[in-house]
Coordinates of C-alpha atoms in Angstrom, one line a residue:
Chain A
X42 CA -101.2 89.7 -48.2
X43 CA -104.9 90.4 -48.0
X44 CA -107.0 93.0 -49.8
X45 CA -110.3 94.4 -48.6
X46 CA -112.5 96.0 -51.2
X47 CA -115.5 98.2 -50.4
X48 CA -118.3 98.2 -53.0
X49 CA -121.5 100.2 -53.1
X50 CA -124.8 99.6 -54.8
X51 CA -125.9 102.7 -56.6
X52 CA -128.3 103.8 -59.4
X53 CA -126.9 102.6 -62.7
X54 CA -124.7 105.3 -64.2
X55 CA -126.7 105.4 -67.4
X56 CA -129.9 106.5 -65.6
X57 CA -130.8 110.1 -65.4
X58 CA -132.5 110.4 -62.0
X59 CA -135.5 112.6 -61.3
X60 CA -136.3 114.6 -58.2
X61 CA -139.5 113.6 -56.4
X62 CA -142.3 116.1 -56.7
X63 CA -142.3 116.9 -53.0
X64 CA -138.6 117.7 -53.1
X65 CA -137.7 115.2 -50.4
X66 CA -135.2 113.1 -52.4
X67 CA -134.5 111.7 -55.8
X68 CA -136.9 109.0 -57.1
X69 CA -135.0 105.8 -57.2
X70 CA -137.9 103.4 -57.0
X71 CA -137.9 100.8 -59.8
X72 CA -134.7 102.1 -61.4
X73 CA -131.8 99.8 -62.4
X74 CA -129.1 99.5 -59.7
X75 CA -125.5 98.4 -60.3
X76 CA -122.1 98.3 -58.6
X77 CA -120.6 101.8 -58.4
X78 CA -118.3 102.1 -61.5
X79 CA -115.3 103.1 -59.4
X80 CA -115.8 100.1 -57.1
X81 CA -115.7 97.8 -60.1
X82 CA -112.3 99.2 -60.9
X83 CA -111.3 98.6 -57.2
X84 CA -112.4 95.0 -57.4
X85 CA -110.6 94.5 -60.7
X86 CA -107.4 95.9 -59.3
X87 CA -107.5 93.6 -56.2
X88 CA -108.2 90.6 -58.4
X89 CA -105.3 91.6 -60.7
X90 CA -103.0 91.9 -57.7
X91 CA -104.1 88.4 -56.7
X92 CA -103.5 87.0 -60.2
X93 CA -100.0 88.6 -60.1
X94 CA -99.3 86.7 -56.9
X95 CA -99.0 89.8 -54.8
X96 CA -102.2 89.2 -52.8
X97 CA -103.5 85.9 -51.4
X98 CA -107.0 86.8 -50.6
X99 CA -109.6 89.4 -51.8
X100 CA -112.5 90.2 -49.4
X101 CA -115.4 92.3 -50.7
X102 CA -117.5 94.3 -48.3
X103 CA -120.7 96.2 -48.8
X104 CA -122.9 98.1 -46.3
X105 CA -126.6 98.7 -47.0
X106 CA -129.9 97.1 -47.8
X107 CA -130.5 93.4 -48.4
X108 CA -130.0 93.8 -52.2
X109 CA -126.3 94.7 -51.6
X110 CA -125.9 90.9 -51.7
X111 CA -126.3 91.1 -55.5
X112 CA -123.5 93.7 -55.6
X113 CA -121.3 91.4 -53.5
X114 CA -122.1 88.4 -55.7
X115 CA -120.9 90.5 -58.7
X116 CA -117.6 91.1 -56.9
X117 CA -117.3 87.4 -56.1
X118 CA -118.0 86.6 -59.8
X119 CA -115.2 89.0 -60.7
X120 CA -112.8 87.0 -58.6
X121 CA -113.2 88.1 -54.9
X122 CA -112.8 85.1 -52.6
X123 CA -115.4 85.9 -50.0
X124 CA -117.8 88.7 -49.0
X125 CA -119.1 90.5 -46.0
X126 CA -122.4 92.2 -45.9
X127 CA -123.3 94.7 -43.2
X128 CA -127.0 95.0 -43.5
X129 CA -128.9 98.2 -42.7
X130 CA -131.9 99.9 -44.1
X131 CA -131.0 103.5 -43.3
X132 CA -129.1 105.9 -45.5
X133 CA -125.5 106.2 -44.1
X134 CA -123.2 109.2 -44.4
X135 CA -119.6 108.7 -45.5
X136 CA -118.3 109.1 -42.0
X137 CA -120.6 106.4 -40.7
X138 CA -119.5 104.1 -43.6
X139 CA -115.9 104.8 -42.8
X140 CA -116.4 103.9 -39.2
X141 CA -118.1 100.6 -40.1
X142 CA -115.3 99.8 -42.6
X143 CA -112.8 100.5 -39.8
X144 CA -114.7 97.9 -37.7
X145 CA -114.5 95.4 -40.5
X146 CA -110.9 96.1 -41.1
X147 CA -110.2 95.5 -37.3
X148 CA -111.5 92.0 -37.9
X149 CA -109.9 91.4 -41.3
X150 CA -106.6 93.1 -40.8
X151 CA -106.1 93.6 -44.6
X152 CA -102.9 95.0 -45.9
X153 CA -104.5 97.0 -48.7
X154 CA -108.0 98.5 -48.5
X155 CA -109.4 99.5 -51.9
X156 CA -112.3 101.8 -52.6
X157 CA -113.7 103.8 -55.5
X158 CA -112.8 107.5 -55.4
X159 CA -116.4 108.5 -55.2
X160 CA -119.9 107.0 -55.5
X161 CA -121.9 108.3 -58.4
X162 CA -125.0 108.9 -56.2
X163 CA -123.8 111.2 -53.4
X164 CA -120.6 112.3 -55.3
X165 CA -119.0 112.8 -51.9
X166 CA -115.5 111.5 -52.5
X167 CA -114.8 111.1 -48.8
X168 CA -115.1 107.5 -47.5
X169 CA -111.6 106.3 -48.4
X170 CA -109.9 109.4 -47.0
X171 CA -112.0 109.1 -43.8
X172 CA -111.2 105.5 -43.4
X173 CA -107.5 106.1 -43.8
X174 CA -107.7 108.8 -41.1
X175 CA -109.5 106.5 -38.7
X176 CA -107.0 103.7 -39.3
X177 CA -104.1 106.1 -39.0
X178 CA -103.0 104.6 -42.3
X179 CA -101.6 106.4 -45.4
X180 CA -103.9 107.1 -48.3
X181 CA -103.4 107.2 -52.0
X182 CA -106.5 108.7 -53.7
X183 CA -107.5 108.9 -57.4
X184 CA -105.0 106.1 -58.2
X185 CA -104.3 105.4 -61.9
X186 CA -101.4 102.9 -61.3
X187 CA -100.7 100.7 -58.3
X188 CA -97.4 98.8 -57.8
X189 CA -96.8 96.7 -54.6
X190 CA -93.2 96.9 -53.7
X191 CA -92.2 95.1 -50.5
X192 CA -93.7 96.9 -47.5
X193 CA -94.7 99.8 -49.7
X194 CA -97.1 100.5 -52.5
X195 CA -96.2 103.0 -55.1
X196 CA -99.3 104.7 -56.4
X197 CA -99.6 107.1 -59.3
X198 CA -102.4 109.6 -58.7
X199 CA -104.4 111.8 -61.0
X200 CA -104.1 115.4 -59.9
X201 CA -105.3 118.6 -61.5
X202 CA -102.2 119.4 -63.5
X203 CA -101.2 115.8 -64.4
X204 CA -99.9 112.9 -62.4
X205 CA -98.2 112.5 -59.1
X206 CA -96.5 109.4 -57.6
X207 CA -96.4 108.6 -53.9
X208 CA -95.0 105.6 -51.9
X209 CA -97.2 104.6 -49.0
X210 CA -96.5 102.2 -46.2
X211 CA -98.7 99.2 -45.6
X212 CA -101.4 98.9 -44.4
X213 CA -102.7 101.5 -46.8
X214 CA -106.0 102.8 -48.2
X215 CA -106.2 103.3 -52.0
X216 CA -109.1 104.9 -53.9
X217 CA -109.4 104.2 -57.6
X218 CA -109.7 106.6 -60.5
X219 CA -111.2 105.8 -63.9
X220 CA -107.9 105.1 -65.7
X221 CA -106.6 102.5 -63.3
X222 CA -107.9 99.6 -65.3
X223 CA -110.8 98.2 -67.4
X224 CA -113.0 96.0 -65.3
X225 CA -113.6 92.5 -66.7
X226 CA -116.9 91.2 -67.9
X227 CA -118.4 88.5 -65.7
X228 CA -119.0 85.2 -67.4
X229 CA -121.8 82.9 -66.7
X230 CA -119.7 80.1 -65.1
X231 CA -118.2 82.7 -62.8
X232 CA -121.6 83.8 -61.7
X233 CA -122.6 80.2 -60.9
X234 CA -119.3 79.7 -59.0
X235 CA -119.8 83.0 -57.1
X236 CA -123.1 81.6 -55.6
X237 CA -121.1 79.0 -53.7
X238 CA -118.5 81.5 -52.3
X239 CA -118.9 82.5 -48.6
X240 CA -120.9 85.6 -47.8
X241 CA -121.0 86.6 -44.1
X242 CA -123.8 88.6 -42.8
X243 CA -123.6 91.3 -40.1
X244 CA -125.9 93.9 -38.7
X245 CA -125.0 97.3 -37.3
X246 CA -125.4 96.0 -33.8
X247 CA -122.5 93.6 -34.3
X248 CA -120.1 96.6 -34.4
X249 CA -121.4 99.1 -31.9
X250 CA -120.7 102.0 -34.2
X251 CA -122.6 105.2 -33.8
X252 CA -124.1 105.9 -37.3
X253 CA -126.5 108.7 -36.2
X254 CA -126.8 111.1 -39.2
X255 CA -125.0 114.4 -38.8
X256 CA -127.1 116.0 -41.5
X257 CA -130.8 116.4 -42.2
X258 CA -131.9 116.9 -45.8
X259 CA -133.8 120.2 -46.1
X260 CA -134.7 119.7 -49.8
X261 CA -133.6 118.2 -53.0
X262 CA -134.2 120.3 -56.1
X263 CA -133.9 119.9 -59.9
X264 CA -130.9 121.8 -61.3
X265 CA -131.7 125.2 -62.7
X266 CA -131.4 123.6 -66.1
X267 CA -130.8 125.2 -69.4
X268 CA -133.2 125.4 -72.2
X269 CA -132.2 124.4 -75.7
X270 CA -131.1 127.5 -77.7
X271 CA -131.1 127.9 -81.5
X272 CA -129.5 126.0 -84.3
X273 CA -127.7 128.2 -86.8
X274 CA -127.1 127.3 -90.4
X275 CA -123.7 128.8 -91.1
X276 CA -120.4 129.6 -89.3
X277 CA -120.8 133.3 -90.2
X278 CA -124.2 133.2 -88.5
X279 CA -122.6 131.6 -85.4
X280 CA -119.8 134.1 -85.2
X281 CA -122.3 136.9 -85.6
X282 CA -124.4 135.7 -82.7
X283 CA -121.4 135.1 -80.4
X284 CA -120.2 138.6 -81.1
X285 CA -123.4 140.6 -81.2
X286 CA -126.0 138.6 -79.2
X287 CA -124.1 136.7 -76.6
X288 CA -121.1 139.1 -76.6
X289 CA -118.7 136.5 -75.4
X290 CA -116.0 137.0 -78.1
Chain B
X22 CA -117.4 132.6 -36.2
X23 CA -114.1 132.3 -37.9
X24 CA -113.3 130.1 -40.9
X25 CA -110.0 128.5 -41.6
X26 CA -109.2 128.1 -45.3
X27 CA -106.5 125.7 -46.3
X28 CA -104.6 127.4 -49.2
X29 CA -103.6 125.3 -52.2
X30 CA -100.2 126.3 -53.6
X31 CA -97.0 124.9 -55.0
X32 CA -94.7 126.6 -52.4
X33 CA -94.2 129.7 -54.6
X34 CA -97.7 130.6 -55.9
X35 CA -101.2 130.6 -54.4
X36 CA -103.6 128.6 -56.5
X37 CA -106.2 131.0 -57.7
X38 CA -109.1 128.7 -56.9
X39 CA -108.5 129.5 -53.3
X40 CA -109.8 133.0 -54.0
X41 CA -113.3 131.6 -54.8
X42 CA -113.2 129.7 -51.4
X43 CA -112.5 133.1 -49.7
X44 CA -115.7 134.5 -51.2
X45 CA -117.7 131.5 -50.0
X46 CA -116.1 131.6 -46.5
X47 CA -116.9 135.3 -46.0
X48 CA -120.6 134.3 -45.9
X49 CA -119.7 132.3 -42.7
X50 CA -117.5 134.7 -40.8
X51 CA -114.0 136.1 -40.5
X52 CA -111.5 134.4 -42.8
X53 CA -108.1 133.0 -41.8
X54 CA -105.9 131.3 -44.4
X55 CA -103.5 128.5 -43.5
X56 CA -100.4 128.1 -45.8
X57 CA -98.7 124.8 -45.0
X58 CA -95.6 124.4 -47.1
X59 CA -91.8 124.4 -47.4
X60 CA -90.2 127.8 -48.2
X61 CA -93.7 129.1 -48.8
X62 CA -93.3 132.7 -47.6
X63 CA -94.2 134.1 -51.0
X64 CA -97.5 132.2 -50.8
X65 CA -98.3 133.7 -47.4
X66 CA -97.4 137.2 -48.9
X67 CA -99.9 136.6 -51.7
X68 CA -102.6 135.3 -49.3
X69 CA -102.3 138.4 -47.0
X70 CA -103.2 140.7 -49.9
X71 CA -106.4 138.9 -50.7
X72 CA -109.4 141.1 -50.0
X73 CA -111.4 139.8 -47.0
X74 CA -108.6 137.7 -45.4
X75 CA -108.0 138.7 -41.8
X76 CA -105.1 136.6 -40.8
X77 CA -102.6 134.2 -42.5
X78 CA -101.1 131.3 -40.6
X79 CA -97.8 130.1 -42.1
X80 CA -96.6 126.6 -41.1
X81 CA -93.2 126.1 -42.8
X82 CA -91.6 122.7 -42.6
X83 CA -89.9 120.3 -45.0
X84 CA -92.6 117.6 -44.5
X85 CA -95.3 120.0 -45.9
X86 CA -93.5 120.5 -49.2
X87 CA -95.7 118.1 -51.2
X88 CA -99.0 118.7 -49.4
X89 CA -99.2 115.0 -48.4
X90 CA -102.5 114.6 -46.5
X91 CA -100.9 112.4 -43.8
X92 CA -98.7 115.3 -42.9
X93 CA -101.0 118.3 -43.4
X94 CA -104.1 116.8 -41.7
X95 CA -102.6 116.7 -38.2
X96 CA -101.6 120.3 -38.5
X97 CA -105.1 121.4 -39.5
X98 CA -106.6 119.4 -36.7
X99 CA -104.2 121.0 -34.2
X100 CA -105.4 124.4 -35.3
X101 CA -109.1 123.6 -35.8
X102 CA -110.1 124.2 -32.2
X103 CA -110.4 127.9 -32.8
X104 CA -112.6 127.6 -35.9
X105 CA -116.2 127.0 -36.7
X106 CA -115.5 125.8 -40.3
X107 CA -112.5 124.3 -42.1
X108 CA -112.7 125.0 -45.8
X109 CA -110.8 124.2 -49.0
X110 CA -111.5 124.3 -52.7
X111 CA -113.0 121.1 -54.2
X112 CA -109.8 120.4 -56.3
X113 CA -107.8 117.2 -56.2
X114 CA -105.9 118.9 -53.3
X115 CA -108.9 119.7 -51.2
X116 CA -110.8 116.5 -52.0
X117 CA -107.7 114.5 -50.9
X118 CA -107.0 116.4 -47.7
X119 CA -110.3 117.5 -46.1
X120 CA -112.1 114.2 -45.5
X121 CA -109.1 113.1 -43.6
X122 CA -109.3 116.2 -41.5
X123 CA -113.1 115.7 -41.0
X124 CA -112.7 112.1 -39.8
X125 CA -109.9 113.1 -37.4
X126 CA -112.2 115.8 -36.0
X127 CA -115.2 113.3 -36.0
X128 CA -117.3 115.7 -37.9
X129 CA -119.1 115.5 -41.3
X130 CA -118.1 117.1 -44.5
X131 CA -120.2 118.7 -47.3
X132 CA -118.4 118.2 -50.6
X133 CA -118.6 120.6 -53.5
X134 CA -120.7 123.3 -51.9
X135 CA -122.4 125.5 -54.5
X136 CA -124.4 127.7 -52.1
X137 CA -124.0 128.8 -48.5
X138 CA -127.4 129.3 -47.0
X139 CA -126.3 129.8 -43.4
X140 CA -123.6 128.6 -41.1
X141 CA -125.1 125.1 -40.9
X142 CA -127.0 124.9 -44.2
X143 CA -125.4 124.2 -47.6
X144 CA -126.4 123.2 -51.1
X145 CA -124.4 120.8 -53.2
X146 CA -124.9 118.7 -56.3
X147 CA -125.6 114.9 -56.2
X148 CA -126.1 112.4 -59.0
X149 CA -123.7 114.1 -61.4
X150 CA -125.5 117.4 -61.0
X151 CA -128.9 116.0 -61.8
X152 CA -130.1 117.1 -58.4
X153 CA -129.1 119.7 -55.8
X154 CA -129.4 118.7 -52.2
X155 CA -129.6 121.2 -49.4
X156 CA -128.5 119.8 -46.0
X157 CA -128.5 121.2 -42.5
X158 CA -125.7 120.0 -40.3
X159 CA -125.9 119.3 -36.6
X160 CA -122.2 119.2 -36.0
X161 CA -120.8 122.3 -34.2
X162 CA -117.7 122.3 -36.4
X163 CA -118.0 121.6 -40.1
X164 CA -115.6 120.8 -43.0
X165 CA -116.5 122.0 -46.5
X166 CA -115.1 121.8 -49.9
X167 CA -116.1 124.6 -52.2
X168 CA -117.0 124.4 -55.9
X169 CA -114.9 127.3 -57.2
X170 CA -117.1 127.9 -60.3
X171 CA -120.1 128.6 -58.0
X172 CA -118.5 131.6 -56.3
X173 CA -116.8 134.7 -57.6
X174 CA -113.1 135.1 -56.9
X175 CA -112.1 137.5 -54.1
X176 CA -109.7 140.3 -55.3
X177 CA -106.1 139.3 -54.9
X178 CA -105.2 142.8 -53.8
X179 CA -106.4 145.3 -51.3
X180 CA -106.1 143.1 -48.3
X181 CA -103.6 143.6 -45.5
X182 CA -103.7 140.6 -43.2
X183 CA -101.2 139.9 -40.5
X184 CA -99.0 136.8 -41.1
X185 CA -98.5 134.7 -38.0
X186 CA -96.1 131.7 -37.9
X187 CA -97.5 128.6 -36.4
X188 CA -95.7 125.6 -35.1
X189 CA -95.4 122.6 -37.4
X190 CA -96.9 119.2 -36.4
X191 CA -94.7 116.2 -36.0
X192 CA -93.7 114.4 -39.2
X193 CA -95.8 111.2 -39.6
X194 CA -93.6 109.4 -42.1
X195 CA -96.5 107.2 -43.4
X196 CA -96.0 108.3 -47.0
X197 CA -93.3 109.5 -49.3
X198 CA -93.5 111.8 -52.3
X199 CA -91.9 110.2 -55.4
X200 CA -92.4 112.5 -58.3
X201 CA -94.8 114.6 -60.3
X202 CA -95.4 114.8 -64.0
X203 CA -97.3 117.9 -65.0
X204 CA -98.9 118.4 -68.4
X205 CA -97.0 121.3 -70.0
X206 CA -99.2 123.9 -71.4
X207 CA -99.0 127.6 -72.2
X208 CA -102.8 127.9 -72.3
X209 CA -105.0 129.3 -69.5
X210 CA -105.7 126.8 -66.7
X211 CA -108.9 124.9 -67.5
X212 CA -110.9 125.8 -64.4
X213 CA -109.9 129.4 -64.7
X214 CA -110.3 129.9 -68.4
X215 CA -112.9 132.4 -69.8
X216 CA -113.2 130.3 -73.0
X217 CA -112.9 126.6 -73.4
X218 CA -112.7 124.6 -76.6
X219 CA -113.5 120.9 -75.9
X220 CA -113.2 117.9 -78.1
X221 CA -114.8 114.5 -78.0
X222 CA -114.5 111.0 -79.6
X223 CA -115.3 112.4 -83.0
X224 CA -111.8 113.9 -83.3
X225 CA -110.6 110.4 -84.3
X226 CA -107.0 110.6 -83.1
X227 CA -104.6 112.6 -80.9
X228 CA -103.1 114.3 -84.1
X229 CA -106.5 115.3 -85.4
X230 CA -107.6 116.5 -81.9
X231 CA -104.6 118.9 -81.8
X232 CA -104.8 119.8 -85.4
X233 CA -108.4 120.8 -85.2
X234 CA -108.7 122.3 -81.8
X235 CA -105.3 124.1 -81.3
X236 CA -105.8 126.8 -84.0
X237 CA -109.3 127.5 -82.6
X238 CA -108.1 127.7 -79.0
X239 CA -105.1 129.9 -80.1
X240 CA -107.4 132.3 -81.9
X241 CA -109.7 132.6 -78.9
X242 CA -107.0 132.5 -76.2
X243 CA -108.9 129.5 -74.9
X244 CA -108.1 126.4 -72.7
X245 CA -108.6 123.0 -74.3
X246 CA -110.8 120.4 -72.6
X247 CA -112.0 116.9 -73.5
X248 CA -114.7 114.4 -72.9
X249 CA -114.0 111.2 -71.2
X250 CA -114.3 109.3 -74.5
X251 CA -111.5 111.5 -76.0
X252 CA -109.3 111.0 -72.9
X253 CA -109.9 107.2 -72.8
X254 CA -109.0 107.0 -76.5
X255 CA -105.7 108.7 -75.8
X256 CA -106.5 111.9 -77.8
X257 CA -105.9 114.2 -74.8
X258 CA -104.3 113.9 -71.4
X259 CA -106.4 112.8 -68.4
X260 CA -106.3 116.2 -66.7
X261 CA -108.1 117.7 -69.7
X262 CA -111.3 115.8 -68.8
X263 CA -114.4 117.9 -68.1
X264 CA -117.2 116.1 -66.3
X265 CA -118.5 114.4 -63.1
X266 CA -115.2 112.7 -62.6
X267 CA -112.9 115.3 -64.2
X268 CA -113.0 119.0 -63.8
X269 CA -116.0 121.2 -63.3
X270 CA -115.8 124.4 -65.4
X271 CA -118.0 127.4 -65.9
X272 CA -116.4 129.7 -68.5
X273 CA -118.1 132.5 -70.4
X274 CA -118.0 130.4 -73.6
X275 CA -117.8 126.6 -73.9
X276 CA -117.4 125.2 -77.4
X277 CA -118.2 121.5 -77.5
X278 CA -116.8 119.9 -80.7
X279 CA -117.8 116.4 -81.5
X280 CA -119.1 115.8 -78.0
X281 CA -122.5 114.0 -77.7
X282 CA -123.3 115.4 -74.3
X283 CA -123.5 112.4 -71.9
X284 CA -124.9 113.1 -68.4
X285 CA -121.4 112.7 -66.9
X286 CA -120.0 115.3 -69.3
X287 CA -122.8 117.8 -68.8
X288 CA -122.2 117.6 -65.0
X289 CA -118.9 119.4 -65.6
X290 CA -119.9 122.2 -67.9
X291 CA -123.6 123.0 -67.8
X292 CA -123.0 126.2 -65.7
X293 CA -121.1 127.8 -68.6
X294 CA -122.5 131.1 -69.6
X295 CA -122.8 130.3 -73.3
X296 CA -122.5 126.8 -74.8
X297 CA -121.9 126.2 -78.4
X298 CA -122.2 122.7 -79.9
X299 CA -120.7 121.6 -83.1
X300 CA -121.9 118.1 -84.0
X301 CA -122.9 116.1 -87.0
X302 CA -125.7 114.3 -85.2
X303 CA -128.8 116.7 -84.9
X304 CA -130.2 114.5 -82.1
X305 CA -127.1 114.6 -79.9
X306 CA -128.1 115.5 -76.3
X307 CA -125.6 118.3 -76.3
X308 CA -128.0 120.4 -78.4
X309 CA -130.5 120.3 -75.5
X310 CA -128.2 122.5 -73.4
X311 CA -126.4 124.5 -76.2
X312 CA -127.3 128.1 -76.7
X313 CA -126.1 127.9 -80.2
X314 CA -125.8 124.7 -82.2
X315 CA -124.5 124.0 -85.6
X316 CA -125.1 120.6 -87.3
X317 CA -122.3 119.4 -89.5
X318 CA -118.8 118.0 -89.8
X319 CA -116.4 119.4 -87.3
X320 CA -113.5 119.0 -89.7
X321 CA -115.2 121.4 -92.1
X322 CA -116.8 123.7 -89.6
X323 CA -114.0 124.3 -87.1
X324 CA -111.5 125.6 -89.8
X325 CA -114.2 127.8 -91.2
X326 CA -114.8 129.1 -87.7
X327 CA -111.1 129.8 -87.2
X328 CA -111.1 131.7 -90.5
X329 CA -114.1 133.7 -89.6
X330 CA -112.8 134.9 -86.2

């Protein structure tokens, strides 16, 4: 069995982004970029399935600017066998990414496609579900446990009131939640090794997929924001303020 | 223009977050509600009484029982021709289902809409709520998930919509429901609660988390939430998590106990009306957003607070 894992290069999760003065976008020039945290979890899960002998090959794929190669090298250092880079400069919407991933899957014919549940830049939480729809494959989103069981995968999902388990037929699309696993740290020898692993390059033209944006950005604004309030000295003071000033209790 | 809202429910009760989606959808046009379930007549009966709902579509079939997206999405697609917008709440249910619908319709989706500007223009948060993006869509049909806390709930009485039965789509059989393990709680549901008491890593253990926060929550009739650190440490169940990757809440009062206030946590609660922070670190970022802060040991202050209430 083969696993395809989609990884995205995003602004590092520790960075608080600022909106550009002209309101056109957020300013991500010169900020640290990393692999989307949910995608690290997806790579880790694929590698663990391989280590457990349930998968024979792990292929990482990323779509975007030239520097996505670094993201793919990270995935290779974590244990992916080879990588595919679809290079493009433009910003892509989730639907376009899903269509490109569909084209990659048509070549790779993977049994399990793993993605993060959302990217921490656009916070869309759409790509995995859209890909599943396009492939007419079942989906298990927000996975916190994955067990391959013959021609099915049993996936425990995080839902609002607790947990839910579904069994989905292969080929299947799975998106990862935070609790699925703890991604491994990459060690130096693995980084050196990863440099020798194959990384195939494609352009959008190779797939003939229409990626024309469906949205135009009108503006990007700072959140309304809250100003710091007051610090109180005693609990009695706090209760007084909540009762008489804020009137919330 | 007419909007189709996909109701979230458990086959007997309508999820109240759907009422917030009704308010958002009314800004776009007439509102129809689809109830896809198994033995879900009572849900349709509840939906038809919601103020502002014009029609309820009921699709009742065994394969809709567990809201599997593989089964429900083809139904929504078969009905979508008549609608300008397909809408659901941005809950685990809506987030799971709607992108599948959007892709089948070959249209784009706006996730987590916080403001409806016009029928094609919407605002939603990006980068963990550190920016709000307004987008204008070119697709004639649109799919939207609605952030419930950004819109008032429609009244769940006063409406008198017609209920129309619609034909079920063919079963797909791609997926099978195995089981569900729900967190048992007598407290208000987190996203609906007026008051939330939330604990962080400083609680130290699951026992202390409960020992400290339960009496306070009881006294205030509050729901209990948690930071990711508290959930990861096993102090609280996953579905208590408030933040970018957990639940987004906006209660009247949010009391953050022993929570430092990381970006990802603030993304889930900074629209609360009043925020109270209890933390021993005077420089914790939570104090930058708190209306009232008190610096000190939670294990002393919280019991004092319970006694004073």
